[in-house]
Coordinates of C-alpha atoms in Angstrom, one line a residue:
X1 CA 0.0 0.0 0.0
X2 CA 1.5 3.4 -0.6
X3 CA 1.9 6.0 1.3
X4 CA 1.6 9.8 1.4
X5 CA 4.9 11.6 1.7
X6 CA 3.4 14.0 3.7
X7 CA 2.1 11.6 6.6
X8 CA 6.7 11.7 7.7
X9 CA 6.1 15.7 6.9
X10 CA 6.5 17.9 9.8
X11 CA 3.2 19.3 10.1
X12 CA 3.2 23.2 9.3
X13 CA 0.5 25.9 9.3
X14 CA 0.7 25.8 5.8
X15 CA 0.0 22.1 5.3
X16 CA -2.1 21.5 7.6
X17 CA -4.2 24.3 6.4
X18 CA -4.4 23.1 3.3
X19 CA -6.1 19.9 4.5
X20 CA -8.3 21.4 6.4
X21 CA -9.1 23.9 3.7
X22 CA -9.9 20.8 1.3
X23 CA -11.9 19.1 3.7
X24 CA -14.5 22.4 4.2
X25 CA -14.6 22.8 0.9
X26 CA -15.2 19.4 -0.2
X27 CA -17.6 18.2 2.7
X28 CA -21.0 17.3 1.4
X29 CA -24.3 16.7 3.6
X30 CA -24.7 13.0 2.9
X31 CA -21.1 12.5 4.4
X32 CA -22.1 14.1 7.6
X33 CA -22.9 12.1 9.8
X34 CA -26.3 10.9 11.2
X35 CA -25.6 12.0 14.8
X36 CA -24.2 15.7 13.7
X37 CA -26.6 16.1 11.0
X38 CA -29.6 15.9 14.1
X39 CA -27.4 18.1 16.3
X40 CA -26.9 20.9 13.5
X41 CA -30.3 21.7 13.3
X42 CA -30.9 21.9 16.8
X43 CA -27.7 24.4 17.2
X44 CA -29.7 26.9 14.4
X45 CA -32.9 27.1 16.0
X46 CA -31.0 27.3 19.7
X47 CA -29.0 30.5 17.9
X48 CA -32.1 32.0 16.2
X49 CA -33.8 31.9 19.4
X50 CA -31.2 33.5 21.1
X51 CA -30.8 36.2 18.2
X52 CA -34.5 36.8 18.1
X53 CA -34.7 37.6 21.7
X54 CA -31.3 40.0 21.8
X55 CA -33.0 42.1 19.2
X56 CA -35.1 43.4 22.3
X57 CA -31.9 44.3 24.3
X58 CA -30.2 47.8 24.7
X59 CA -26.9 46.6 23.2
X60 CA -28.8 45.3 19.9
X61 CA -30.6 49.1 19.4
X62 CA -27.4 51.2 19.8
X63 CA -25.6 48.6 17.4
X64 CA -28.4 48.7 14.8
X65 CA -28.4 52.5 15.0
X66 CA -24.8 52.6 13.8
X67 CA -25.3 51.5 9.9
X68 CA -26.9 52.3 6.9
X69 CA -30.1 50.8 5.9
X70 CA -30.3 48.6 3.0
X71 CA -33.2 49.4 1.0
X72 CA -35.5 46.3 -0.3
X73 CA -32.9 44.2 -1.2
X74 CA -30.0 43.9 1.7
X75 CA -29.8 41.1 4.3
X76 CA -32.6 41.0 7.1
X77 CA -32.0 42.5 10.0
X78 CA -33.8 39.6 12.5
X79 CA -37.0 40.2 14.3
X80 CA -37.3 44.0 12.6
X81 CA -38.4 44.7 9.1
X82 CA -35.2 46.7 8.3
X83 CA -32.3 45.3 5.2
X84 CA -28.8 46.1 5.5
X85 CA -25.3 45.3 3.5
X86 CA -24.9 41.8 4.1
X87 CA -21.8 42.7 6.6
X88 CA -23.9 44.7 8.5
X89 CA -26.7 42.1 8.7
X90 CA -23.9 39.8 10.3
X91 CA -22.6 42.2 12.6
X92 CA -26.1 43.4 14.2
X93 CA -27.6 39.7 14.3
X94 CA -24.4 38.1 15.5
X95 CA -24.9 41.0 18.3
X96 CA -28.8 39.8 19.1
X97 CA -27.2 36.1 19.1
X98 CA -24.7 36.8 22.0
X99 CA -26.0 39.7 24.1
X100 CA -27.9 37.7 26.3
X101 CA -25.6 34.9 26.8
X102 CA -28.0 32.3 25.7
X103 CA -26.1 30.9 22.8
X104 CA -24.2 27.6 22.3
X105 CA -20.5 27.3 24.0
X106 CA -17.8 24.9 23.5
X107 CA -16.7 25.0 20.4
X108 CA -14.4 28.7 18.9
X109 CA -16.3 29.4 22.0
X110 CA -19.6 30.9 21.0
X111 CA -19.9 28.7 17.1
X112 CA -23.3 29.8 16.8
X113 CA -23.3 33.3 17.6
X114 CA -20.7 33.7 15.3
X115 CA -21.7 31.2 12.5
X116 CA -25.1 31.4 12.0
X117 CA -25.8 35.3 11.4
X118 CA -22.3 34.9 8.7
X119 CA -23.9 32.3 6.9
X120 CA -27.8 33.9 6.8
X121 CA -26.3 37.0 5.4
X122 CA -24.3 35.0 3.4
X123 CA -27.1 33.7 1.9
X124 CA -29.7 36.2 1.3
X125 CA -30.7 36.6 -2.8
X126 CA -29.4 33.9 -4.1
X127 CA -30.9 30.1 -4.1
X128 CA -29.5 27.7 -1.3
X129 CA -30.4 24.9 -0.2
X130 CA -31.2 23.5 3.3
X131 CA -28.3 21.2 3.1
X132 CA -26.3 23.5 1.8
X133 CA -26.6 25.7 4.8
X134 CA -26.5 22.9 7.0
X135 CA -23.2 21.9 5.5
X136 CA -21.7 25.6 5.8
X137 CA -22.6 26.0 9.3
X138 CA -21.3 22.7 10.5
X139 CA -17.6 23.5 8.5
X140 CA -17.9 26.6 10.9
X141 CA -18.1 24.9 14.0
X142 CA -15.4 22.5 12.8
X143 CA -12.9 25.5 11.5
X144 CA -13.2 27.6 14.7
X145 CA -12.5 25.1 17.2
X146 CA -10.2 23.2 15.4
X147 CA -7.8 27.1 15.7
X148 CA -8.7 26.9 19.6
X149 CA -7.3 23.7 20.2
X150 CA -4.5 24.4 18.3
X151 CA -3.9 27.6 19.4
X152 CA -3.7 25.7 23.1
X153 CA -7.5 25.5 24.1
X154 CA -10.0 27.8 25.7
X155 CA -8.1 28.4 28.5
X156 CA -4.6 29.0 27.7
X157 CA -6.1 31.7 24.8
X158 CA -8.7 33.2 26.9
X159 CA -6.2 33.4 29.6
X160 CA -3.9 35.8 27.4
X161 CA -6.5 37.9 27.6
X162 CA -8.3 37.6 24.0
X163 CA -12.2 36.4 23.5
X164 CA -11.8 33.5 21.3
X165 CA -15.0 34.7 20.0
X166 CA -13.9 37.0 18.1
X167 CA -10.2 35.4 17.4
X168 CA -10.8 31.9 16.6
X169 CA -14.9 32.7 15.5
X170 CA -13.8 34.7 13.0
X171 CA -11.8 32.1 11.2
X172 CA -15.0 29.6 11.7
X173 CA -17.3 32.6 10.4
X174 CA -14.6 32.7 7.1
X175 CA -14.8 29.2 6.5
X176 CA -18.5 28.4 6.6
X177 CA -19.3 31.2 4.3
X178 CA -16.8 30.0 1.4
X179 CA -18.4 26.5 1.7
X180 CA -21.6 27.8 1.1
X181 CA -20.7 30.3 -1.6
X182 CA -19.1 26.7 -2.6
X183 CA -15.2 28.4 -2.9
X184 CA -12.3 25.6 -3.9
X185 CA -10.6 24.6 -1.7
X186 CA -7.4 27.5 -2.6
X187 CA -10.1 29.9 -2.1
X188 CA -11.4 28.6 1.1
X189 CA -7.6 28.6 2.6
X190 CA -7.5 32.0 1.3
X191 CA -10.4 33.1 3.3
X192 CA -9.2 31.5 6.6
X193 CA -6.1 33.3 6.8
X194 CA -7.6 36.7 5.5
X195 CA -10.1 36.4 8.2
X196 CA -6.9 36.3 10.7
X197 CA -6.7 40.1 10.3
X198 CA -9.8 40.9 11.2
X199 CA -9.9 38.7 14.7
X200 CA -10.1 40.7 17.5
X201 CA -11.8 40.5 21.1
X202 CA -10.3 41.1 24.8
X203 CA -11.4 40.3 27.9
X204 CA -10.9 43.4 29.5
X205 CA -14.7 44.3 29.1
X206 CA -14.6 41.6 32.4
X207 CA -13.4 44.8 34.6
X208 CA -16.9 47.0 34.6
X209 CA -19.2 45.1 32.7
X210 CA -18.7 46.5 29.6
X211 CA -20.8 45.9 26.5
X212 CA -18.1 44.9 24.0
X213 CA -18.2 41.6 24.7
X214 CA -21.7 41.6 23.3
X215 CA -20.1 42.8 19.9
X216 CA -17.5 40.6 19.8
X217 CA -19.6 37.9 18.4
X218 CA -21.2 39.9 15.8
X219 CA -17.6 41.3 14.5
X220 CA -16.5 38.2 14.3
X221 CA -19.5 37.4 12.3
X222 CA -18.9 40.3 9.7
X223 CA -15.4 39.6 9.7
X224 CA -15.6 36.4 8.5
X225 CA -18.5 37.3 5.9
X226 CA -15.7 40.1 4.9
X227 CA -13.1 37.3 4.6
X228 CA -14.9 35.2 2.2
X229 CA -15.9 37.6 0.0
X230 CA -12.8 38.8 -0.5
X231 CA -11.1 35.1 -1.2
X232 CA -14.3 34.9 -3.6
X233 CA -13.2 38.2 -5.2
X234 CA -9.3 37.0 -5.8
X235 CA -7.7 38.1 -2.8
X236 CA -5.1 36.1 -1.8
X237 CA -4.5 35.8 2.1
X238 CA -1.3 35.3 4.3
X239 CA -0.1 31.5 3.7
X240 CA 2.2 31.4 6.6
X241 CA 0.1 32.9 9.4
X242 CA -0.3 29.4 10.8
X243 CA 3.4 28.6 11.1
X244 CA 6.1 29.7 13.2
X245 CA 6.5 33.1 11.9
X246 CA 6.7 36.9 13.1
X247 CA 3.4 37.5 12.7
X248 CA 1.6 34.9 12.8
X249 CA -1.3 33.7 14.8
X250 CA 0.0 31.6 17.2
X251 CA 2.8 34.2 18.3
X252 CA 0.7 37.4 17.9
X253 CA -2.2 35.8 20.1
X254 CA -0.4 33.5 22.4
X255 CA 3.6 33.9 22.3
X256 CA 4.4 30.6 21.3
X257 CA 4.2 28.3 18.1
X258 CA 0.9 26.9 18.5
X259 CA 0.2 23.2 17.4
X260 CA -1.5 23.3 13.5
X261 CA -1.6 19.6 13.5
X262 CA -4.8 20.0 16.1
X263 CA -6.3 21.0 12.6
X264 CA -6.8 17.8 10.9
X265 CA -6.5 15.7 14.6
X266 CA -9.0 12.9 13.3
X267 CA -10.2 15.2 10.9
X268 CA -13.8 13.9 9.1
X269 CA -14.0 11.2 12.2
X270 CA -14.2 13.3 15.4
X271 CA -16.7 16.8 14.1
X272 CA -16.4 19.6 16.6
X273 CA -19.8 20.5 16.7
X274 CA -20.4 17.1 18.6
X275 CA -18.8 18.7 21.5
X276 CA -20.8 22.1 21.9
X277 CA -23.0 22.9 24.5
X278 CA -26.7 24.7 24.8
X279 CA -27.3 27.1 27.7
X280 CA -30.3 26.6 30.2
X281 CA -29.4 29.6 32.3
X282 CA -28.5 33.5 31.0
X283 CA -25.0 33.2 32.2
X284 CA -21.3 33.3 31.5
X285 CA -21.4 29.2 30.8
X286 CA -18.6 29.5 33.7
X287 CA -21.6 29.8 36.2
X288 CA -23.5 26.5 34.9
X289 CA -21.9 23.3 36.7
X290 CA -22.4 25.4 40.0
X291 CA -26.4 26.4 39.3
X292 CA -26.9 22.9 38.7
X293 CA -25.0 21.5 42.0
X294 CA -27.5 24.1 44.3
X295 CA -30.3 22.3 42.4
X296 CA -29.1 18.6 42.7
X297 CA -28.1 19.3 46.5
X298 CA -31.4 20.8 46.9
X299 CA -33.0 17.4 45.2
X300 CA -31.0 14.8 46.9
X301 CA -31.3 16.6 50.1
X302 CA -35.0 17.0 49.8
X303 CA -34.1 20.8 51.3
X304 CA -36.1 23.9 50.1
X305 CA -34.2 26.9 49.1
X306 CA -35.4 28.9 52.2
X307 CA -33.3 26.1 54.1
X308 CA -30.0 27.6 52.8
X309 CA -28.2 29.7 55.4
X310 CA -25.2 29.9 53.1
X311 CA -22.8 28.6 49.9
X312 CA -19.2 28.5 50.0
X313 CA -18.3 27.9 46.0
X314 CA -14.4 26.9 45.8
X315 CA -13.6 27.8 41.8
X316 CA -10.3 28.2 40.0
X317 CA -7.9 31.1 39.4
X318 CA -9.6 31.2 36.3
X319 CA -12.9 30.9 37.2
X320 CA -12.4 33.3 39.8
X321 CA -10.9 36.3 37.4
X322 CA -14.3 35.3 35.1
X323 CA -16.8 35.2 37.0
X324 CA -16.1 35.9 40.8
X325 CA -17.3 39.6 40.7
X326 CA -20.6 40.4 42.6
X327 CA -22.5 43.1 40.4
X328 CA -26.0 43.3 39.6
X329 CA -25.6 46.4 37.6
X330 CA -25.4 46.7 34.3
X331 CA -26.6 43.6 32.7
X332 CA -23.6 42.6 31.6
X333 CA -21.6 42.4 34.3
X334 CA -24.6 40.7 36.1
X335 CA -24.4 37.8 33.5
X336 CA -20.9 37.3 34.4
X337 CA -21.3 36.8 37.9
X338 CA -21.6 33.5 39.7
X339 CA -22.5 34.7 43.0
X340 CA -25.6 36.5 41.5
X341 CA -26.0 33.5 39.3
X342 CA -26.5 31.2 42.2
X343 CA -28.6 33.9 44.1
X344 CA -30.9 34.2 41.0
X345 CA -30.9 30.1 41.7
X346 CA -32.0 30.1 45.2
X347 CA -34.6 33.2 45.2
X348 CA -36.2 32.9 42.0
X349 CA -35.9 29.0 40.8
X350 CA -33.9 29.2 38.0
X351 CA -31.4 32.2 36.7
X352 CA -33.4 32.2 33.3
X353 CA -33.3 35.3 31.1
X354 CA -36.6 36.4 33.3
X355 CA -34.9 36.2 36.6
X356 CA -31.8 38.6 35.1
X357 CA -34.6 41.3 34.5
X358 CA -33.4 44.8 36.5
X359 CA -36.4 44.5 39.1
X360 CA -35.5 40.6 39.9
X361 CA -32.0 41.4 40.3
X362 CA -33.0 44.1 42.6
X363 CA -35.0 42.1 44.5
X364 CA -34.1 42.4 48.1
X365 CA -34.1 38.7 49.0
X366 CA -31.3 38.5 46.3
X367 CA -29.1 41.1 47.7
X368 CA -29.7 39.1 51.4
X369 CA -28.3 35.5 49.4
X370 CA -25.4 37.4 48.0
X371 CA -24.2 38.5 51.0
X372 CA -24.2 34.6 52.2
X373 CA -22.7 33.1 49.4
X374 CA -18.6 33.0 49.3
X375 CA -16.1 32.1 46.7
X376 CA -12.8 30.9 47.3
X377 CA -9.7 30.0 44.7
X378 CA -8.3 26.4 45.6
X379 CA -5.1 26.3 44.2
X380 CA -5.2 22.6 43.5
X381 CA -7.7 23.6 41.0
X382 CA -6.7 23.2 36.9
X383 CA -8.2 26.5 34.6
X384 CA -10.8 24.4 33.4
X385 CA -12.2 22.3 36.8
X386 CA -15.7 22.7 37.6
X387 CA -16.2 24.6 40.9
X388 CA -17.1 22.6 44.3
X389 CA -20.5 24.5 45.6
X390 CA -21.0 23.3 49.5
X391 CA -24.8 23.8 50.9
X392 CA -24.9 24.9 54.7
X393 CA -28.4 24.7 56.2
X394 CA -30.2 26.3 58.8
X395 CA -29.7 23.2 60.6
X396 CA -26.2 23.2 61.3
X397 CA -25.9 20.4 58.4
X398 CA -24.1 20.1 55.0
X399 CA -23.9 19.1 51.8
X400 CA -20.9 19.1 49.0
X401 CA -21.2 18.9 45.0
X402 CA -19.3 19.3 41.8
X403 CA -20.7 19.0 38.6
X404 CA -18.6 17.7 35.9
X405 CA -20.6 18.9 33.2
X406 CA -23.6 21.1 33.0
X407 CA -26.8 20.9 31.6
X408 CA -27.0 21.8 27.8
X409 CA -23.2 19.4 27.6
X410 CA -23.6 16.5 25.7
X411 CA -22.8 14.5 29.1
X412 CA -26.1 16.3 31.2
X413 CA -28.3 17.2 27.5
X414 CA -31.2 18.9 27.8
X415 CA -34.9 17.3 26.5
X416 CA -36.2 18.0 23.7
X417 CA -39.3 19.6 25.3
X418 CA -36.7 22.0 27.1
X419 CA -35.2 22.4 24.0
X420 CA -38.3 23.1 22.5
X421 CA -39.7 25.6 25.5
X422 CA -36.4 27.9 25.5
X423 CA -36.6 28.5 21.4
X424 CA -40.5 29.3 21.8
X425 CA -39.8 31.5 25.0
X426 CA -37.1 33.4 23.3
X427 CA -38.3 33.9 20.0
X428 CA -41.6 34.6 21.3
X429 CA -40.3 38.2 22.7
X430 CA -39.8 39.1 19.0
X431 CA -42.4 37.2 16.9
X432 CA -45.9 35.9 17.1
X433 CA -46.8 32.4 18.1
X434 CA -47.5 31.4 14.4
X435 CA -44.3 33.1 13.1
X436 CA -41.8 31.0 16.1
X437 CA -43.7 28.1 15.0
X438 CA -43.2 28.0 11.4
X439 CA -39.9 28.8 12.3
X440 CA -38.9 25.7 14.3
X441 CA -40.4 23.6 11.4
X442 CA -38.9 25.3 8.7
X443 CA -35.9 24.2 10.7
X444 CA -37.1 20.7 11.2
X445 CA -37.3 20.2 7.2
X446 CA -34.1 21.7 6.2
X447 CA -32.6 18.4 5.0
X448 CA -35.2 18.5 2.3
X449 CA -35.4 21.8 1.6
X450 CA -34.3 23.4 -1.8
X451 CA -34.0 27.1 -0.4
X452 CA -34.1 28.7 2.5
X453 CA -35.6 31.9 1.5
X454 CA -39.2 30.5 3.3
X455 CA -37.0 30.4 6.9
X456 CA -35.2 34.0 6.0
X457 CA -38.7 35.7 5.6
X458 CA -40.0 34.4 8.6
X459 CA -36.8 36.1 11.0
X460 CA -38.6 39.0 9.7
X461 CA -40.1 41.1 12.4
X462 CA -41.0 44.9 13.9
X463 CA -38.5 45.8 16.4
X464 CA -36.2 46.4 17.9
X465 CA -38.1 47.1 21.3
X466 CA -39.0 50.5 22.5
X467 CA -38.2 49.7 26.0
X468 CA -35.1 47.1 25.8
X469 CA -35.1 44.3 28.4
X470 CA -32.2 45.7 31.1

């Protein structure tokens, strides 16, 4: 049997890029397979969803008010009846996709917030099909985390400081849109590393709560779009921003040489998108393992709430520098904070999107379970362990928990009916009953769909809301 000279190569940017590059342009949606093709169609409506109900949030409003309308014939602008430049679509729905923190995680981190709005745009006026989109969108999950893990994993390139959001989405959002517009495979490569000039996306929003971590999904949405079209249009990328190189991706983001062979790891066997979780709760994902030990402890103790006298949460450095801070005001710091996260828990039943509304924040009962809730760093702790949440009761007695993995992971899934409920519930704040319906079965039929046009019409709405949800 022979062999390919490259399998003795030393793997380089360049290489495995190409490979990668020829795989997203050449996958086709009979070769997915069954288990991914289920769990693609899921991720869309989960991101629609979350789109459709972040068009009636502040952040989405000041965003949308920033470009120029597009007449009749631009991109839709989700849940309002406004067009735009397809770049502009992408940036203002990958905005509504991410600003309430109730899209996917786990795979550039936020795939679908990222993903989904680049490839609508993408393919507004011109015929594509439902496996076509279905295709494109599940190369973009596989692109973007595929650069994560080789540019050391979540937590080694978050840790630097940068969103991989908006570094590593980017890339995803660049590759997804040239395998819809159907780009060879040069093309496609050329589109991945043009995208690499346009990632962006730092943590330091983490400080005050600022609201550019809200945008950082939707730039990495328009920067990808922007990638593509260029590579469609001739432009020819950096070939050696992969490898070693002054310059290059691994060393501009993370000062080091970054491992490019993570690209094609099992490459057409193992698919990213296998590995990315929903969100239940309206919350850094960072919070999740920990909401769902107060609820198990709660369960297997047979406690109520109003028997807690007080939580001790032991998290990592990490963790800690995330999500340790205590603020209820603004919004966005509120959805990064697990104390509040697990106060929300214990007053209001579940820190849903309605229990992260300004009054229920306010609450006074929630302020009285902050002050008895206590993180701590344990130093034997790696980045990525789950935090240990201990329940003390009224009682004098105790009870210890750690989550592995959350609900929403494929480990701890969520039903379909729950699913089902969060779409309806979300969408509903932008649409009418009839419209969110038509919706989730539009979705439903995708594999046998011929174009999607029927599913763009429907994201079609009136907003964005007079009185944003705060």
């Amino acid at each position: 049997m022979a062999t390919d000279p490259r399998d003795d190569a030393p793997a380089t940017g360049a290489t495995e890029l190409a490979r990668l590059a020829a795989f997203a342009s050449a996958l086709r949606w009979d070769a997915v397979p069954a288990d991914v093709a289920a769990k693609v169609k899921v991720h869309l409506l989960d991101t629609l969803g979350a789109a459709l109900a972040g068009t009636r949030s502040q952040e989405f409003a000041l965003v949308l008010g920033t470009i120029e309308p597009g007449g009749s014939t631009g991109a839709r602008i989700w849940g309002t009846d406004r067009r735009a430049g397809a770049r502009d679509a992408a940036l203002v729905n990958g905005v509504a996709a991410h600003v309430f923190e109730l899209d996917d995680t786990g795979g550039c981190d936020h795939s679908g917030a990222v993903v989904v709005p680049a490839v609508l745009a993408a393919a507004e006026g011109r015929s594509v099909s439902g496996p076509e989109l279905l295709t494109a969108i599940v190369v973009g999950y596989e692109v973007g985390r595929r650069l994560l893990e080789a540019a050391g994993g979540y937590d080694r390139h978050n840790g630097d400081g940068w969103h991989s959001t908006g570094t590593c989405g980017t890339v995803g959002a660049a590759a997804a849109v040239a395998r819809l517009w159907q780009l060879d495979a040069a093309a496609t490569a050329h589109a991945i590393t043009a995208a690499t000039s346009f990632s962006s996306g730092l943590w330091a929003f983490i400080h005050d709560g600022a609201q550019t971590k809200k945008v950082h999904a939707g730039r990495a949405a328009e920067g990808g779009l922007f990638a593509a079209q260029l590579a469609r249009a001739g432009f020819r990328g950096p070939a050696q921003v992969f490898d070693d190189v002054w310059g290059g991706f691994f060393r501009s983001f993370g000062h080091g040489a970054g491992d490019p062979s993570r690209f094609t790891a099992d490459l057409g066997a193992v698919y990213k998108l296998s590995r990315v979780s929903l969100k239940p709760y309206a919350a850094c994902r960072g919070t999740h393992s920990a909401i769902d030990a107060v609820g198990d402890l709660l369960a297997e103790t047979g406690r109520t709430a109003e028997a807690v006298d007080g939580v001790e949460v032991r998290v990592s450095g990490l963790l800690m520098g995330m999500c340790g801070r205590r603020e209820v005001e603004p919004l966005a710091a509120a959805q990064m904070s697990l104390p509040l996260a697990l106060a929300l828990r214990l007053v209001h039943g579940e820190p849903g999107l309605s229990a992260y509304a300004q009054a229920r924040r306010h609450d006074p009962r929630v302020a009285a379970m902050l002050d008895r809730i206590t993180l701590a760093v344990d130093a034997g702790f790696a980045p990525l362990d789950e935090p240990i949440v201990t329940l003390r009761f009224g009682d004098g007695t105790q009870a210890e928990k750690r989550v592995p993995r959350p609900t929403g992971s494929v480990e701890r899934p969520m039903t379909p009916a729950a699913i089902d409920a969060k779409f309806a519930e979300l969408a509903g704040l932008a649409l009418s009953p009839e419209a969110v319906a038509e919706i989730a079965g539009l979705v439903a039929a995708l594999p046998e769909s011929r174009d999607v046009e029927p599913l763009l019409a429907c994201l079609a709405g009136t907003g964005p809301a007079a009185d944003p949800f705060r």
